[in-house]
Amino acid sequence: MKVLIIGKGGRENALAWKVSTSPLVTKIYALPGNVGMKKYCELVKLSDEDIAAITQFAVTNKIDLTIVGPESTLVRGIVNHFERLGLKIFGPTLEAAEIEGSKTFMKNLMKKYKIPTPNFQAFTDYYKAEKYIKKMGAPIVIKADGLAAGKGVVVAFSEAQALSACKNALLHGKFGESGKQIVVEDYVVGKEFSFMVMVNGDKVYPLELAKDFKRAYDQDKGPNTGGMGAYSPVPDISPEQFEEALEKIMKPTAQALLQEGRPFKGVLYGGLIATDKGITVIEFNARFGDPEIEVLLPRMKSDIVQVILDVLAGKQPVIEWRDEVCLGVVLASNGYPKDFVKNVIIRGTESIGDGIFHMGTDIINKQLVNVGGRVLFSYALAKNFTNARAKAYNQIEQIQSGGLFYRKDIGVHLK
Ligand code: GLY
């Protein structure tokens, strides 16, 4: 069968590699794809946001299955378009993807269906937000309502920082349309983890857990990013907590979307936190987590294509895991998540082979260079975290570039 993977990041590189191992697949297209996907896919030079052109491509090339990576493609309604034409696609409709596309929608859904999430208020008016923040005090969390590539969240430890985040979004247009409304949320403390489940309506099939590192710098300092490293499984979360998250959050959320007339199909990603009072929802995404899926797919024994086909057919998929851990570290462009210099030469990746996914690279004048905020993902599978971490960081030692930085503390507390 012919598979089309939409997107150009590390998530899509990991998907392309895993899909290429499926005996069901004869050809993979990546749209637009990246340098790391070239060895598995034919790259298609179209924008992953041009829904009409992508649909036309899928029809012309008789694509049997399309897997959507980025949220920005989903919220443009690609699944609605494909389904209207009877094309098989794995991802939620525009209406179901709103769980990621609007934080206000997500929070109101949680409230209506009594799914645990921190208290919140939504604002479009800066002065009302200011009054609320002065009443609540810091720490407090400010979130742009719409999509912001993981950069729209400020965990404010002072009132001044909170007010500045509100001003940036509501008065200065820092996030454009995405920040015209904000959610102001209680700050909660606990162990954060990412829980992805494959969903088709009321059927929910869990993947194993992963842990993401959202802050830019070591010891969770610095601004929020799309994620600077990940590992799986998550030994800090007990089997009882896994069950609690599945039964009290993930399944009820799929059910709530169904009841709202927005049945979800695809990957529902819960950004969850285990607090003293139980597990609660920090965020929902409507797609595979990036970089979480980069550490989950190497651990997955099963054929991801068969799993997706089964989920789409409403059948229980067989999802088996290797008895190994996986840990990975993001190399990001200096300055990320703010402005950064592009086209800095990167050397040494060829000698690493497996163990690198490309996130934001290109080849210019026959040289590998950075073009994205997150550039490369060095990962390793091993029997334990000590070995996986050593291998992932050793691979980084082989990469030479003046333009990249990375966190040194991914999974350091794990043996
Ligand atoms: N790593 C977080 C995300 O995929 O949104």
GROMACS .gro file of C-alpha atoms and ligand atoms in nm:
model
  420
    1MET     CA    1   0.000   0.000   0.000
    2LYS     CA    2   0.099   0.363  -0.054
    3VAL     CA    3   0.129   0.578   0.258
    4LEU     CA    4   0.146   0.957   0.273
    5ILE     CA    5   0.299   1.119   0.584
    6ILE     CA    6   0.225   1.489   0.628
    7GLY     CA    7   0.476   1.706   0.813
    8LYS     CA    8   0.844   1.789   0.831
    9GLY     CA    9   0.966   1.745   1.189
   10GLY     CA   10   1.120   1.482   1.415
   11ARG     CA   11   0.778   1.326   1.474
   12GLU     CA   12   0.734   1.267   1.102
   13ASN     CA   13   1.093   1.137   1.063
   14ALA     CA   14   1.018   0.880   1.336
   15LEU     CA   15   0.687   0.788   1.170
   16ALA     CA   16   0.855   0.750   0.828
   17TRP     CA   17   1.120   0.519   0.972
   18LYS     CA   18   0.861   0.307   1.154
   19VAL     CA   19   0.621   0.294   0.858
   20SER     CA   20   0.914   0.185   0.636
   21THR     CA   21   0.951  -0.128   0.850
   22SER     CA   22   0.592  -0.238   0.773
   23PRO     CA   23   0.557  -0.529   0.529
   24LEU     CA   24   0.223  -0.380   0.423
   25VAL     CA   25   0.387  -0.075   0.267
   26THR     CA   26   0.526  -0.050  -0.085
   27LYS     CA   27   0.578   0.326  -0.113
   28ILE     CA   28   0.595   0.620   0.128
   29TYR     CA   29   0.553   0.986   0.036
   30ALA     CA   30   0.647   1.261   0.280
   31LEU     CA   31   0.485   1.601   0.235
   32PRO     CA   32   0.699   1.808   0.256
   33GLY     CA   33   0.925   1.576   0.461
   34ASN     CA   34   1.280   1.650   0.572
   35VAL     CA   35   1.641   1.544   0.516
   36GLY     CA   36   1.610   1.247   0.753
   37MET     CA   37   1.299   1.116   0.578
   38LYS     CA   38   1.463   1.101   0.234
   39LYS     CA   39   1.597   0.751   0.284
   40TYR     CA   40   1.247   0.610   0.339
   41CYS     CA   41   1.022   0.841   0.138
   42GLU     CA   42   0.974   1.033  -0.182
   43LEU     CA   43   0.954   1.395  -0.075
   44VAL     CA   44   0.663   1.600  -0.212
   45LYS     CA   45   0.730   1.971  -0.244
   46LEU     CA   46   0.397   2.102  -0.118
   47SER     CA   47   0.312   2.297   0.196
   48ASP     CA   48   0.168   2.089   0.481
   49GLU     CA   49  -0.092   2.365   0.521
   50ASP     CA   50  -0.218   2.365   0.161
   51ILE     CA   51  -0.517   2.137   0.208
   52ALA     CA   52  -0.646   2.162  -0.150
   53ALA     CA   53  -0.306   2.069  -0.299
   54ILE     CA   54  -0.255   1.781  -0.052
   55THR     CA   55  -0.601   1.640  -0.128
   56GLN     CA   56  -0.533   1.662  -0.501
   57PHE     CA   57  -0.198   1.486  -0.452
   58ALA     CA   58  -0.362   1.201  -0.258
   59VAL     CA   59  -0.628   1.152  -0.525
   60THR     CA   60  -0.384   1.165  -0.818
   61ASN     CA   61  -0.137   0.927  -0.655
   62LYS     CA   62  -0.400   0.685  -0.523
   63ILE     CA   63  -0.276   0.707  -0.164
   64ASP     CA   64  -0.413   0.423   0.050
   65LEU     CA   65  -0.344   0.577   0.392
   66THR     CA   66  -0.253   0.930   0.504
   67ILE     CA   67  -0.102   0.998   0.847
   68VAL     CA   68  -0.113   1.360   0.964
   69GLY     CA   69   0.167   1.488   1.188
   70PRO     CA   70   0.112   1.858   1.261
   71GLU     CA   71  -0.179   2.020   1.440
   72SER     CA   72  -0.172   2.312   1.197
   73THR     CA   73  -0.278   2.073   0.916
   74LEU     CA   74  -0.551   1.917   1.131
   75VAL     CA   75  -0.710   2.246   1.236
   76ARG     CA   76  -0.735   2.342   0.869
   77GLY     CA   77  -0.979   2.053   0.828
   78ILE     CA   78  -0.776   1.811   0.616
   79VAL     CA   79  -0.961   1.510   0.758
   80ASN     CA   80  -1.299   1.659   0.665
   81HIS     CA   81  -1.175   1.709   0.307
   82PHE     CA   82  -1.029   1.359   0.276
   83GLU     CA   83  -1.332   1.188   0.426
   84ARG     CA   84  -1.568   1.371   0.193
   85LEU     CA   85  -1.376   1.207  -0.094
   86GLY     CA   86  -1.363   0.865   0.076
   87LEU     CA   87  -0.983   0.882   0.130
   88LYS     CA   88  -0.843   0.694   0.431
   89ILE     CA   89  -0.673   0.929   0.678
   90PHE     CA   90  -0.561   0.897   1.039
   91GLY     CA   91  -0.641   1.210   1.237
   92PRO     CA   92  -0.935   1.402   1.384
   93THR     CA   93  -1.176   1.628   1.199
   94LEU     CA   94  -1.156   2.003   1.238
   95GLU     CA   95  -1.434   1.988   1.498
   96ALA     CA   96  -1.262   1.717   1.709
   97ALA     CA   97  -0.918   1.880   1.671
   98GLU     CA   98  -1.055   2.186   1.849
   99ILE     CA   99  -0.955   2.011   2.171
  100GLU     CA  100  -0.604   2.128   2.077
  101GLY     CA  101  -0.697   2.427   1.861
  102SER     CA  102  -0.876   2.614   2.142
  103LYS     CA  103  -0.774   2.596   2.507
  104THR     CA  104  -1.102   2.763   2.604
  105PHE     CA  105  -1.297   2.489   2.425
  106MET     CA  106  -1.086   2.222   2.596
  107LYS     CA  107  -1.125   2.374   2.944
  108ASN     CA  108  -1.501   2.420   2.903
  109LEU     CA  109  -1.532   2.059   2.786
  110MET     CA  110  -1.343   1.939   3.096
  111LYS     CA  111  -1.566   2.152   3.317
  112LYS     CA  112  -1.891   2.032   3.154
  113TYR     CA  113  -1.797   1.662   3.180
  114LYS     CA  114  -1.629   1.696   3.523
  115ILE     CA  115  -1.290   1.577   3.396
  116PRO     CA  116  -1.018   1.697   3.635
  117THR     CA  117  -0.831   2.008   3.522
  118PRO     CA  118  -0.698   2.313   3.712
  119ASN     CA  119  -0.945   2.602   3.773
  120PHE     CA  120  -0.939   2.867   3.504
  121GLN     CA  121  -1.096   3.177   3.350
  122ALA     CA  122  -1.084   3.281   2.984
  123PHE     CA  123  -1.031   3.647   2.885
  124THR     CA  124  -1.028   3.862   2.573
  125ASP     CA  125  -1.010   4.188   2.772
  126TYR     CA  126  -0.672   4.269   2.927
  127TYR     CA  127  -0.816   4.474   3.214
  128LYS     CA  128  -1.047   4.193   3.325
  129ALA     CA  129  -0.752   3.951   3.312
  130GLU     CA  130  -0.544   4.198   3.518
  131LYS     CA  131  -0.815   4.220   3.784
  132TYR     CA  132  -0.840   3.840   3.804
  133ILE     CA  133  -0.463   3.793   3.829
  134LYS     CA  134  -0.439   4.056   4.105
  135LYS     CA  135  -0.707   3.867   4.295
  136MET     CA  136  -0.549   3.521   4.242
  137GLY     CA  137  -0.179   3.617   4.276
  138ALA     CA  138   0.122   3.419   4.147
  139PRO     CA  139   0.229   3.155   4.061
  140ILE     CA  140  -0.028   3.138   3.785
  141VAL     CA  141  -0.032   3.009   3.427
  142ILE     CA  142  -0.117   3.217   3.119
  143LYS     CA  143  -0.201   3.035   2.793
  144ALA     CA  144  -0.275   3.169   2.447
  145ASP     CA  145  -0.606   3.014   2.340
  146GLY     CA  146  -0.495   2.899   1.995
  147LEU     CA  147  -0.197   2.716   1.848
  148ALA     CA  148   0.147   2.856   1.929
  149ALA     CA  149   0.390   2.566   1.867
  150GLY     CA  150   0.430   2.501   2.240
  151LYS     CA  151   0.544   2.860   2.300
  152GLY     CA  152   0.211   3.013   2.403
  153VAL     CA  153   0.229   2.912   2.769
  154VAL     CA  154   0.388   3.123   3.044
  155VAL     CA  155   0.421   2.981   3.394
  156ALA     CA  156   0.439   3.312   3.583
  157PHE     CA  157   0.607   3.313   3.924
  158SER     CA  158   0.530   3.680   3.986
  159GLU     CA  159   0.227   3.899   3.926
  160ALA     CA  160   0.439   4.126   3.703
  161GLN     CA  161   0.540   3.831   3.482
  162ALA     CA  162   0.176   3.720   3.454
  163LEU     CA  163   0.057   4.069   3.359
  164SER     CA  164   0.335   4.104   3.104
  165ALA     CA  165   0.232   3.770   2.943
  166CYS     CA  166  -0.131   3.891   2.927
  167LYS     CA  167  -0.024   4.223   2.775
  168ASN     CA  168   0.190   4.046   2.513
  169ALA     CA  169  -0.102   3.829   2.404
  170LEU     CA  170  -0.402   4.063   2.442
  171LEU     CA  171  -0.254   4.409   2.382
  172HIS     CA  172   0.060   4.353   2.171
  173GLY     CA  173  -0.063   4.067   1.951
  174LYS     CA  174   0.241   3.846   2.021
  175PHE     CA  175   0.055   3.531   1.913
  176GLY     CA  176  -0.166   3.695   1.648
  177GLU     CA  177  -0.516   3.545   1.632
  178SER     CA  178  -0.407   3.260   1.864
  179GLY     CA  179  -0.357   3.506   2.150
  180LYS     CA  180  -0.669   3.721   2.112
  181GLN     CA  181  -0.817   3.510   2.388
  182ILE     CA  182  -0.620   3.370   2.681
  183VAL     CA  183  -0.680   3.113   2.952
  184VAL     CA  184  -0.557   3.201   3.301
  185GLU     CA  185  -0.515   2.882   3.498
  186ASP     CA  186  -0.420   2.779   3.852
  187TYR     CA  187  -0.060   2.661   3.886
  188VAL     CA  188  -0.039   2.301   4.002
  189VAL     CA  189   0.259   2.100   4.124
  190GLY     CA  190   0.327   1.733   4.053
  191LYS     CA  191   0.483   1.486   3.812
  192GLU     CA  192   0.408   1.567   3.450
  193PHE     CA  193   0.373   1.297   3.188
  194SER     CA  194   0.238   1.252   2.834
  195PHE     CA  195  -0.033   0.996   2.771
  196MET     CA  196  -0.119   0.920   2.408
  197VAL     CA  197  -0.414   0.702   2.321
  198MET     CA  198  -0.537   0.589   1.981
  199VAL     CA  199  -0.905   0.669   1.952
  200ASN     CA  200  -1.196   0.591   1.724
  201GLY     CA  201  -1.517   0.734   1.872
  202ASP     CA  202  -1.568   0.563   2.207
  203LYS     CA  203  -1.288   0.310   2.151
  204VAL     CA  204  -0.967   0.407   2.329
  205TYR     CA  205  -0.639   0.214   2.296
  206PRO     CA  206  -0.353   0.337   2.516
  207LEU     CA  207   0.013   0.363   2.417
  208GLU     CA  208   0.283   0.351   2.682
  209LEU     CA  209   0.367   0.670   2.872
  210ALA     CA  210   0.638   0.918   2.783
  211LYS     CA  211   0.793   1.213   2.964
  212ASP     CA  212   0.860   1.542   2.784
  213PHE     CA  213   1.094   1.825   2.892
  214LYS     CA  214   0.921   2.149   2.798
  215ARG     CA  215   1.158   2.412   2.936
  216ALA     CA  216   1.453   2.526   2.725
  217TYR     CA  217   1.728   2.485   2.985
  218ASP     CA  218   1.853   2.240   3.248
  219GLN     CA  219   1.659   2.202   3.574
  220ASP     CA  220   1.343   2.316   3.396
  221LYS     CA  221   1.465   2.674   3.364
  222GLY     CA  222   1.391   2.912   3.079
  223PRO     CA  223   1.095   2.955   2.846
  224ASN     CA  224   0.855   2.685   2.731
  225THR     CA  225   0.941   2.512   2.404
  226GLY     CA  226   0.789   2.237   2.189
  227GLY     CA  227   0.993   1.991   2.399
  228MET     CA  228   1.369   1.949   2.454
  229GLY     CA  229   1.394   1.578   2.529
  230ALA     CA  230   1.189   1.273   2.621
  231TYR     CA  231   1.198   0.924   2.759
  232SER     CA  232   0.971   0.622   2.781
  233PRO     CA  233   0.847   0.442   2.986
  234VAL     CA  234   0.785   0.669   3.287
  235PRO     CA  235   0.882   0.480   3.605
  236ASP     CA  236   0.762   0.769   3.827
  237ILE     CA  237   0.400   0.694   3.732
  238SER     CA  238   0.258   0.378   3.890
  239PRO     CA  239   0.029   0.126   3.714
  240GLU     CA  240  -0.255   0.255   3.938
  241GLN     CA  241  -0.193   0.611   3.819
  242PHE     CA  242  -0.189   0.487   3.458
  243GLU     CA  243  -0.533   0.329   3.515
  244GLU     CA  244  -0.660   0.645   3.682
  245ALA     CA  245  -0.545   0.855   3.385
  246LEU     CA  246  -0.703   0.614   3.138
  247GLU     CA  247  -1.036   0.567   3.318
  248LYS     CA  248  -1.090   0.915   3.463
  249ILE     CA  249  -0.940   1.131   3.190
  250MET     CA  250  -0.864   0.975   2.852
  251LYS     CA  251  -1.175   0.757   2.810
  252PRO     CA  252  -1.417   1.020   2.947
  253THR     CA  253  -1.265   1.282   2.714
  254ALA     CA  254  -1.320   1.062   2.406
  255GLN     CA  255  -1.675   1.001   2.531
  256ALA     CA  256  -1.731   1.374   2.590
  257LEU     CA  257  -1.622   1.459   2.235
  258LEU     CA  258  -1.858   1.192   2.103
  259GLN     CA  259  -2.145   1.334   2.306
  260GLU     CA  260  -2.070   1.681   2.174
  261GLY     CA  261  -2.109   1.548   1.819
  262ARG     CA  262  -1.734   1.571   1.756
  263PRO     CA  263  -1.624   1.204   1.751
  264PHE     CA  264  -1.247   1.182   1.774
  265LYS     CA  265  -1.038   0.962   1.547
  266GLY     CA  266  -0.661   0.962   1.566
  267VAL     CA  267  -0.419   1.021   1.851
  268LEU     CA  268  -0.547   1.199   2.158
  269TYR     CA  269  -0.255   1.329   2.364
  270GLY     CA  270  -0.308   1.414   2.728
  271GLY     CA  271  -0.047   1.636   2.889
  272LEU     CA  272  -0.120   1.522   3.245
  273ILE     CA  273   0.015   1.589   3.592
  274ALA     CA  274   0.001   1.360   3.896
  275THR     CA  275  -0.070   1.586   4.196
  276ASP     CA  276  -0.137   1.510   4.565
  277LYS     CA  277  -0.507   1.522   4.483
  278GLY     CA  278  -0.492   1.291   4.181
  279ILE     CA  279  -0.422   1.324   3.813
  280THR     CA  280  -0.533   1.635   3.630
  281VAL     CA  281  -0.519   1.767   3.271
  282ILE     CA  282  -0.270   2.039   3.178
  283GLU     CA  283  -0.333   2.023   2.802
  284PHE     CA  284  -0.475   1.813   2.522
  285ASN     CA  285  -0.327   1.769   2.177
  286ALA     CA  286  -0.497   1.608   1.880
  287ARG     CA  287  -0.189   1.428   1.739
  288PHE     CA  288   0.130   1.239   1.822
  289GLY     CA  289   0.351   1.430   2.069
  290ASP     CA  290   0.683   1.559   1.942
  291PRO     CA  291   0.937   1.447   2.073
  292GLU     CA  292   0.738   1.186   2.271
  293ILE     CA  293   0.659   0.972   1.966
  294GLU     CA  294   1.030   0.969   1.879
  295VAL     CA  295   1.094   0.766   2.197
  296LEU     CA  296   0.777   0.555   2.174
  297LEU     CA  297   0.808   0.426   1.817
  298PRO     CA  298   1.157   0.273   1.867
  299ARG     CA  299   1.004   0.081   2.161
  300MET     CA  300   0.701  -0.039   1.963
  301LYS     CA  301   0.732  -0.399   1.844
  302SER     CA  302   0.406  -0.396   1.650
  303ASP     CA  303   0.356  -0.272   1.296
  304ILE     CA  304   0.230   0.088   1.331
  305VAL     CA  305   0.052   0.067   0.993
  306GLN     CA  306  -0.145  -0.240   1.102
  307VAL     CA  307  -0.223  -0.069   1.434
  308ILE     CA  308  -0.357   0.241   1.254
  309LEU     CA  309  -0.560   0.032   1.007
  310ASP     CA  310  -0.715  -0.163   1.296
  311VAL     CA  311  -0.802   0.155   1.487
  312LEU     CA  312  -0.961   0.305   1.174
  313ALA     CA  313  -1.162  -0.015   1.127
  314GLY     CA  314  -1.279  -0.002   1.491
  315LYS     CA  315  -1.089  -0.323   1.571
  316GLN     CA  316  -0.876  -0.382   1.883
  317PRO     CA  317  -0.515  -0.335   1.764
  318VAL     CA  318  -0.229  -0.547   1.898
  319ILE     CA  319   0.019  -0.300   2.046
  320GLU     CA  320   0.331  -0.470   2.183
  321TRP     CA  321   0.640  -0.308   2.332
  322ARG     CA  322   1.006  -0.401   2.355
  323ASP     CA  323   1.141  -0.465   2.700
  324GLU     CA  324   1.377  -0.171   2.654
  325VAL     CA  325   1.370   0.196   2.747
  326CYS     CA  326   1.425   0.482   2.504
  327LEU     CA  327   1.566   0.826   2.581
  328GLY     CA  328   1.628   1.116   2.345
  329VAL     CA  329   1.769   1.467   2.351
  330VAL     CA  330   1.680   1.760   2.123
  331LEU     CA  331   1.956   1.969   1.969
  332ALA     CA  332   1.805   2.312   1.916
  333SER     CA  333   1.926   2.625   1.738
  334ASN     CA  334   2.101   2.875   1.968
  335GLY     CA  335   1.836   3.125   2.077
  336TYR     CA  336   1.536   2.889   2.036
  337PRO     CA  337   1.247   2.933   2.123
  338LYS     CA  338   1.317   3.297   2.031
  339ASP     CA  339   1.487   3.411   1.709
  340PHE     CA  340   1.786   3.209   1.596
  341VAL     CA  341   2.045   3.213   1.318
  342LYS     CA  342   1.969   2.970   1.034
  343ASN     CA  343   2.195   2.785   0.790
  344VAL     CA  344   2.474   2.709   1.040
  345ILE     CA  345   2.670   2.404   0.917
  346ILE     CA  346   2.628   2.075   1.108
  347ARG     CA  347   2.879   1.790   1.072
  348GLY     CA  348   2.904   1.438   1.207
  349THR     CA  349   2.548   1.304   1.179
  350GLU     CA  350   2.635   1.050   0.903
  351SER     CA  351   2.853   0.843   1.137
  352ILE     CA  352   2.567   0.804   1.388
  353GLY     CA  353   2.327   0.618   1.157
  354ASP     CA  354   2.020   0.502   1.348
  355GLY     CA  355   1.991   0.713   1.658
  356ILE     CA  356   1.918   1.045   1.488
  357PHE     CA  357   1.588   1.187   1.372
  358HIS     CA  358   1.592   1.515   1.181
  359MET     CA  359   1.364   1.788   1.317
  360GLY     CA  360   1.466   2.107   1.137
  361THR     CA  361   1.755   2.062   0.892
  362ASP     CA  362   1.817   2.120   0.524
  363ILE     CA  363   2.099   2.064   0.277
  364ILE     CA  364   2.241   2.382   0.132
  365ASN     CA  365   2.549   2.370  -0.093
  366LYS     CA  366   2.582   2.001  -0.004
  367GLN     CA  367   2.614   2.084   0.366
  368LEU     CA  368   2.368   1.993   0.640
  369VAL     CA  369   2.241   2.312   0.810
  370ASN     CA  370   1.982   2.411   1.069
  371VAL     CA  371   1.658   2.567   0.946
  372GLY     CA  372   1.421   2.503   1.239
  373GLY     CA  373   1.418   2.586   1.610
  374ARG     CA  374   1.448   2.219   1.698
  375VAL     CA  375   1.708   2.066   1.468
  376LEU     CA  376   1.805   1.706   1.554
  377PHE     CA  377   1.695   1.438   1.799
  378SER     CA  378   1.956   1.198   1.933
  379TYR     CA  379   1.796   0.887   2.084
  380ALA     CA  380   1.891   0.543   2.207
  381LEU     CA  381   1.719   0.222   2.307
  382ALA     CA  382   1.879   0.022   2.590
  383LYS     CA  383   1.803  -0.215   2.874
  384ASN     CA  384   1.816   0.069   3.125
  385PHE     CA  385   1.812   0.450   3.139
  386THR     CA  386   2.179   0.481   3.236
  387ASN     CA  387   2.284   0.310   2.913
  388ALA     CA  388   2.025   0.481   2.692
  389ARG     CA  389   2.127   0.822   2.828
  390ALA     CA  390   2.500   0.752   2.783
  391LYS     CA  391   2.443   0.642   2.424
  392ALA     CA  392   2.217   0.935   2.332
  393TYR     CA  393   2.466   1.189   2.477
  394ASN     CA  394   2.766   1.008   2.320
  395GLN     CA  395   2.602   1.047   1.980
  396ILE     CA  396   2.567   1.420   2.048
  397GLU     CA  397   2.944   1.437   2.114
  398GLN     CA  398   2.996   1.328   1.753
  399ILE     CA  399   2.797   1.624   1.615
  400GLN     CA  400   2.991   1.941   1.541
  401SER     CA  401   2.816   2.274   1.499
  402GLY     CA  402   2.856   2.622   1.640
  403GLY     CA  403   2.483   2.682   1.619
  404LEU     CA  404   2.321   2.426   1.849
  405PHE     CA  405   2.250   2.376   2.220
  406TYR     CA  406   2.086   2.098   2.421
  407ARG     CA  407   1.979   2.011   2.774
  408LYS     CA  408   2.227   1.800   2.972
  409ASP     CA  409   1.977   1.668   3.227
  410ILE     CA  410   1.730   1.452   3.031
  411GLY     CA  411   1.641   1.159   3.255
  412VAL     CA  412   1.940   1.207   3.488
  413HIS     CA  413   1.746   1.084   3.792
  414LEU     CA  414   1.676   0.744   3.631
  415LYS     CA  415   1.897   0.437   3.650
  416GLY     N1  416   0.598   1.775   2.326
  416GLY     C1  417   0.474   1.836   2.340
  416GLY     C2  418   0.390   1.838   2.220
  416GLY     O1  419   0.403   1.756   2.132
  416GLY     O2  420   0.304   1.924   2.212
   0.00000   0.00000   0.00000
